[in-house]
Amino acid sequence: MTDVVFITVSLLTVAFAILALEARELVYGAVALALSFLGAAALFILLDSIFIAIFQVLVYVGSIAILIVFVIMLVRREKWVSIQSGTERTLGIIAAVLLFSTMAYFSLSTSLTTQYPTPTVLFNFSEIGSQLVNEYSIILQLTGIALAVSVIGALTMAKFENR
Amino acid sequence: MILLEPLINYFIVSLALLSVGIYGLIAKRNAIRLLFSVEIIINAAIINFVAFARYHDTPLLTGQTFSLFAIALAATEAAVGLAIIVQAFRLNNDIDVLELKRLRG
């Protein structure tokens, strides 16, 4: 029993992910990637994880996609449109189809197919916040340090002048 | 909101995203497209985290909390990767990963 909303959202997510890699123009690819992230956020809403959906839209669609668009504008060249690699492409398609088909085939015989959710569990945001601060406070601080270090590193790298 | 899908549906979606990402990692030569692929794979992993935590017998909050960390670390990875791409473009005037041979011994 599948919901039509779920089917639509998941098909859009995967289709935009493919389009992000296959679009001729890199900017269109970035836009398709942002739309794919939006589809994943919709999946999170279907999974009753509103906070993750909000966070996903803020971080992925809001900052990463914009950052990617700016970098594409910085490093843009016309030549890329013509780059096509034949053998690697078929190799990639074969590897992806093999991975998908084998894992899907074996997972169809597991208990995942009969696992239905328990209804009506909506965590509110304060529970996430208290778990974040109480149980995972060290990981939270380490994540903050990693963010700071990566931003400083990225700025330093981008400031480095060519001789 | 009432969920009716079995867990396998979310697993299949996540698996499809993972396959698309693997395809991109193998087939593409443009560094930005490789970064797209990595982001797609991370997204697939996060979908799995949230789905499996939600479908647990007593739904777990830990899946959501862990997804927050995963998203934040994906953001750091994207920032550093894009800075590397910009720098590689400045030095080599190209971001085709097969042309970046400066570090080859």
Short mmCIF file of C-alpha atoms in Angstrom, two decimals:
data_model
loop_
_atom_site.label_atom_id
_atom_site.label_comp_id
_atom_site.label_asym_id
_atom_site.label_seq_id
_atom_site.Cartn_x
_atom_site.Cartn_y
_atom_site.Cartn_z
CA MET A 1 0.00 0.00 0.00
CA THR A 2 1.74 3.09 -1.16
CA ASP A 3 0.69 6.65 -0.85
CA VAL A 4 0.51 8.68 -4.06
CA VAL A 5 2.24 11.59 -2.34
CA PHE A 6 5.12 9.36 -1.36
CA ILE A 7 5.48 7.99 -4.89
CA THR A 8 5.43 11.44 -6.45
CA VAL A 9 7.91 12.91 -4.00
CA SER A 10 10.36 10.03 -4.21
CA LEU A 11 10.22 9.89 -8.02
CA LEU A 12 10.85 13.64 -8.19
CA THR A 13 13.75 13.36 -5.76
CA VAL A 14 15.50 10.63 -7.74
CA ALA A 15 14.72 12.24 -11.09
CA PHE A 16 16.16 15.59 -10.01
CA ALA A 17 19.22 13.82 -8.64
CA ILE A 18 19.78 12.21 -12.05
CA LEU A 19 19.13 15.53 -13.78
CA ALA A 20 21.68 17.22 -11.50
CA LEU A 21 24.36 14.92 -12.87
CA GLU A 22 23.17 14.80 -16.46
CA ALA A 23 22.13 18.38 -17.22
CA ARG A 24 24.18 19.88 -20.04
CA GLU A 25 24.58 23.18 -18.28
CA LEU A 26 26.19 23.09 -14.84
CA VAL A 27 23.95 25.81 -13.42
CA TYR A 28 20.84 23.84 -14.30
CA GLY A 29 22.46 20.89 -12.57
CA ALA A 30 22.88 22.96 -9.41
CA VAL A 31 19.23 24.01 -9.52
CA ALA A 32 18.16 20.39 -10.01
CA LEU A 33 20.33 19.40 -7.05
CA ALA A 34 18.58 22.00 -4.89
CA LEU A 35 15.21 20.63 -6.01
CA SER A 36 16.34 17.11 -5.16
CA PHE A 37 17.27 18.31 -1.66
CA LEU A 38 13.79 19.82 -1.39
CA GLY A 39 12.31 16.45 -2.30
CA ALA A 40 14.37 14.82 0.45
CA ALA A 41 13.00 17.45 2.85
CA ALA A 42 9.49 16.44 1.80
CA LEU A 43 10.39 12.82 2.56
CA PHE A 44 11.48 13.92 6.04
CA ILE A 45 8.10 15.58 6.54
CA LEU A 46 6.41 12.33 5.51
CA LEU A 47 8.56 10.64 8.17
CA ASP A 48 7.26 13.01 10.87
CA SER A 49 10.67 14.65 11.24
CA ILE A 50 9.73 18.27 10.82
CA PHE A 51 12.86 19.65 12.43
CA ILE A 52 15.15 17.71 10.10
CA ALA A 53 13.12 18.95 7.15
CA ILE A 54 13.52 22.55 8.28
CA PHE A 55 17.23 22.03 8.88
CA GLN A 56 17.63 20.38 5.49
CA VAL A 57 15.96 23.28 3.68
CA LEU A 58 18.01 25.82 5.65
CA VAL A 59 21.39 24.18 5.22
CA TYR A 60 21.19 22.34 1.90
CA VAL A 61 18.83 24.42 -0.19
CA GLY A 62 19.66 27.65 1.54
CA SER A 63 23.42 27.59 1.83
CA ILE A 64 25.04 24.67 0.02
CA ALA A 65 23.10 25.11 -3.22
CA ILE A 66 23.76 28.85 -3.25
CA LEU A 67 27.44 28.26 -2.50
CA ILE A 68 27.63 25.79 -5.38
CA VAL A 69 25.97 28.26 -7.76
CA PHE A 70 28.46 30.96 -6.83
CA VAL A 71 31.42 28.64 -7.31
CA ILE A 72 30.06 27.57 -10.70
CA MET A 73 29.89 31.23 -11.69
CA LEU A 74 33.49 31.68 -10.53
CA VAL A 75 34.97 28.74 -12.40
CA ARG A 76 32.72 28.63 -15.44
CA ARG A 77 34.06 27.67 -18.85
CA GLU A 78 32.29 26.91 -22.08
CA LYS A 79 34.41 23.86 -22.83
CA TRP A 80 32.71 21.69 -20.21
CA VAL A 81 29.57 21.33 -22.22
CA SER A 82 31.42 19.10 -24.64
CA ILE A 83 33.12 16.79 -22.13
CA GLN A 84 31.71 13.32 -22.68
CA SER A 85 33.42 10.15 -21.61
CA GLY A 86 32.06 7.02 -23.26
CA THR A 87 33.49 4.01 -21.47
CA GLU A 88 33.37 5.53 -17.99
CA ARG A 89 29.74 6.38 -18.55
CA THR A 90 28.74 2.83 -19.43
CA LEU A 91 30.88 1.54 -16.56
CA GLY A 92 29.11 3.88 -14.17
CA ILE A 93 25.67 2.87 -15.41
CA ILE A 94 26.56 -0.82 -15.07
CA ALA A 95 27.91 -0.34 -11.55
CA ALA A 96 24.89 1.67 -10.42
CA VAL A 97 22.37 -0.76 -11.89
CA LEU A 98 24.21 -3.75 -10.41
CA LEU A 99 24.36 -2.14 -6.96
CA PHE A 100 20.72 -1.14 -7.05
CA SER A 101 19.37 -4.43 -8.35
CA THR A 102 21.36 -6.70 -6.03
CA MET A 103 20.67 -4.68 -2.90
CA ALA A 104 16.99 -4.27 -3.77
CA TYR A 105 16.67 -7.98 -4.56
CA PHE A 106 18.19 -9.07 -1.28
CA SER A 107 16.37 -6.47 0.79
CA LEU A 108 13.03 -7.60 -0.63
CA SER A 109 13.38 -10.88 1.23
CA THR A 110 14.09 -9.28 4.61
CA SER A 111 11.70 -8.10 7.28
CA LEU A 112 11.87 -4.55 5.94
CA THR A 113 8.90 -5.30 3.70
CA THR A 114 6.62 -6.04 6.63
CA GLN A 115 7.76 -3.30 8.95
CA TYR A 116 5.07 -0.70 9.49
CA PRO A 117 5.45 2.30 11.73
CA THR A 118 3.85 2.83 15.09
CA PRO A 119 1.41 5.70 14.64
CA THR A 120 1.47 9.22 16.01
CA VAL A 121 4.84 9.87 17.47
CA LEU A 122 5.69 13.48 16.92
CA PHE A 123 8.75 14.63 18.78
CA ASN A 124 8.64 18.30 19.53
CA PHE A 125 11.63 20.50 18.98
CA SER A 126 12.51 20.92 22.65
CA GLU A 127 13.10 17.17 22.99
CA ILE A 128 15.63 17.32 20.17
CA GLY A 129 17.25 20.33 21.77
CA SER A 130 17.50 18.77 25.20
CA GLN A 131 18.93 15.55 23.79
CA LEU A 132 21.41 17.59 21.77
CA VAL A 133 22.60 19.49 24.83
CA ASN A 134 22.35 16.79 27.48
CA GLU A 135 23.44 13.56 25.83
CA TYR A 136 25.47 14.72 22.87
CA SER A 137 27.00 17.93 24.18
CA ILE A 138 30.56 16.88 23.37
CA ILE A 139 29.62 15.90 19.83
CA LEU A 140 27.80 19.20 19.48
CA GLN A 141 30.92 21.14 20.50
CA LEU A 142 33.10 19.03 18.23
CA THR A 143 30.73 19.73 15.34
CA GLY A 144 30.98 23.42 16.10
CA ILE A 145 34.78 23.21 16.09
CA ALA A 146 34.70 21.30 12.80
CA LEU A 147 32.45 23.96 11.27
CA ALA A 148 34.71 26.77 12.45
CA VAL A 149 37.87 25.02 11.25
CA SER A 150 36.37 24.23 7.86
CA VAL A 151 35.17 27.79 7.32
CA ILE A 152 38.55 29.20 8.33
CA GLY A 153 40.30 26.66 6.12
CA ALA A 154 38.06 27.39 3.15
CA LEU A 155 38.61 31.14 3.52
CA THR A 156 42.37 30.71 3.83
CA MET A 157 42.46 28.48 0.79
CA ALA A 158 40.36 30.86 -1.26
CA LYS A 159 42.48 33.84 -0.23
CA PHE A 160 45.71 32.19 -1.32
CA GLU A 161 47.03 34.15 -4.30
CA ASN A 162 48.43 32.66 -7.45
CA ARG A 163 52.03 33.58 -8.08
CA MET B 1 0.11 12.08 9.73
CA ILE B 2 -0.56 8.40 9.18
CA LEU B 3 2.15 6.42 7.44
CA LEU B 4 1.15 3.40 5.45
CA GLU B 5 4.30 2.52 3.56
CA PRO B 6 6.48 -0.30 4.79
CA LEU B 7 10.06 0.60 5.57
CA ILE B 8 11.27 -0.98 2.34
CA ASN B 9 9.89 1.94 0.30
CA TYR B 10 12.11 4.49 2.00
CA PHE B 11 15.00 2.07 1.78
CA ILE B 12 14.48 1.73 -1.98
CA VAL B 13 14.41 5.50 -2.45
CA SER B 14 17.59 5.86 -0.45
CA LEU B 15 19.16 3.02 -2.44
CA ALA B 16 18.23 4.70 -5.72
CA LEU B 17 19.85 7.94 -4.57
CA LEU B 18 22.97 6.03 -3.54
CA SER B 19 23.13 4.36 -6.97
CA VAL B 20 22.79 7.69 -8.73
CA GLY B 21 25.62 9.05 -6.60
CA ILE B 22 27.85 6.06 -7.34
CA TYR B 23 27.16 6.47 -11.04
CA GLY B 24 28.16 10.12 -10.84
CA LEU B 25 31.35 9.32 -8.95
CA ILE B 26 32.39 6.80 -11.59
CA ALA B 27 31.27 8.49 -14.78
CA LYS B 28 31.85 12.20 -14.23
CA ARG B 29 35.13 14.04 -14.60
CA ASN B 30 34.04 17.50 -13.60
CA ALA B 31 34.98 18.16 -9.97
CA ILE B 32 31.75 20.00 -9.25
CA ARG B 33 29.71 17.05 -10.49
CA LEU B 34 31.72 14.79 -8.16
CA LEU B 35 30.77 17.09 -5.31
CA PHE B 36 27.11 16.80 -6.40
CA SER B 37 27.45 13.02 -6.24
CA VAL B 38 28.90 13.08 -2.74
CA GLU B 39 26.10 15.34 -1.54
CA ILE B 40 23.48 13.02 -3.06
CA ILE B 41 25.03 10.03 -1.30
CA ILE B 42 25.08 11.85 2.04
CA ASN B 43 21.43 12.74 1.51
CA ALA B 44 20.59 9.09 0.91
CA ALA B 45 22.33 8.16 4.16
CA ILE B 46 20.40 10.79 6.08
CA ILE B 47 17.09 9.53 4.68
CA ASN B 48 18.04 6.08 5.92
CA PHE B 49 18.89 7.39 9.40
CA VAL B 50 15.57 9.17 9.77
CA ALA B 51 13.49 6.35 8.28
CA PHE B 52 15.01 3.58 10.36
CA ALA B 53 14.72 5.63 13.55
CA ARG B 54 11.09 6.42 12.80
CA TYR B 55 10.20 2.80 12.08
CA HIS B 56 11.78 1.49 15.25
CA ASP B 57 9.36 -0.20 17.65
CA THR B 58 9.57 2.76 19.96
CA PRO B 59 10.48 5.58 17.58
CA LEU B 60 13.90 6.93 18.40
CA LEU B 61 14.92 10.53 18.60
CA THR B 62 18.56 9.64 18.12
CA GLY B 63 18.12 9.24 14.37
CA GLN B 64 17.03 12.83 14.02
CA THR B 65 19.77 14.13 16.29
CA PHE B 66 22.38 12.21 14.38
CA SER B 67 20.99 13.54 11.09
CA LEU B 68 21.59 17.06 12.36
CA PHE B 69 25.27 16.28 12.84
CA ALA B 70 25.43 14.58 9.46
CA ILE B 71 23.92 17.59 7.69
CA ALA B 72 26.28 19.98 9.48
CA LEU B 73 29.32 17.88 8.55
CA ALA B 74 28.08 17.68 4.95
CA ALA B 75 28.00 21.47 4.92
CA THR B 76 31.61 21.67 6.12
CA GLU B 77 32.63 19.14 3.50
CA ALA B 78 30.94 21.15 0.76
CA ALA B 79 32.63 24.37 1.88
CA VAL B 80 36.12 22.83 1.92
CA GLY B 81 35.51 20.99 -1.36
CA LEU B 82 34.35 24.10 -3.13
CA ALA B 83 37.35 26.05 -1.84
CA ILE B 84 39.63 23.32 -3.19
CA ILE B 85 37.83 23.48 -6.54
CA VAL B 86 38.24 27.26 -6.75
CA GLN B 87 41.92 26.96 -5.91
CA ALA B 88 42.46 24.17 -8.43
CA PHE B 89 40.80 26.28 -11.08
CA ARG B 90 43.08 29.20 -10.25
CA LEU B 91 46.21 27.08 -10.46
CA ASN B 92 45.34 24.86 -13.42
CA ASN B 93 42.62 26.79 -15.23
CA ASP B 94 40.62 23.58 -15.36
CA ILE B 95 38.68 21.39 -12.93
CA ASP B 96 38.62 18.21 -14.97
CA VAL B 97 39.83 15.74 -12.35
CA LEU B 98 41.82 13.78 -14.93
CA GLU B 99 43.81 16.92 -15.73
CA LEU B 100 44.77 17.67 -12.14
CA LYS B 101 48.18 15.99 -12.07
CA ARG B 102 50.17 18.46 -10.05
CA LEU B 103 50.46 16.21 -7.02
CA ARG B 104 51.41 13.13 -9.00
CA GLY B 105 54.79 11.79 -7.92
#
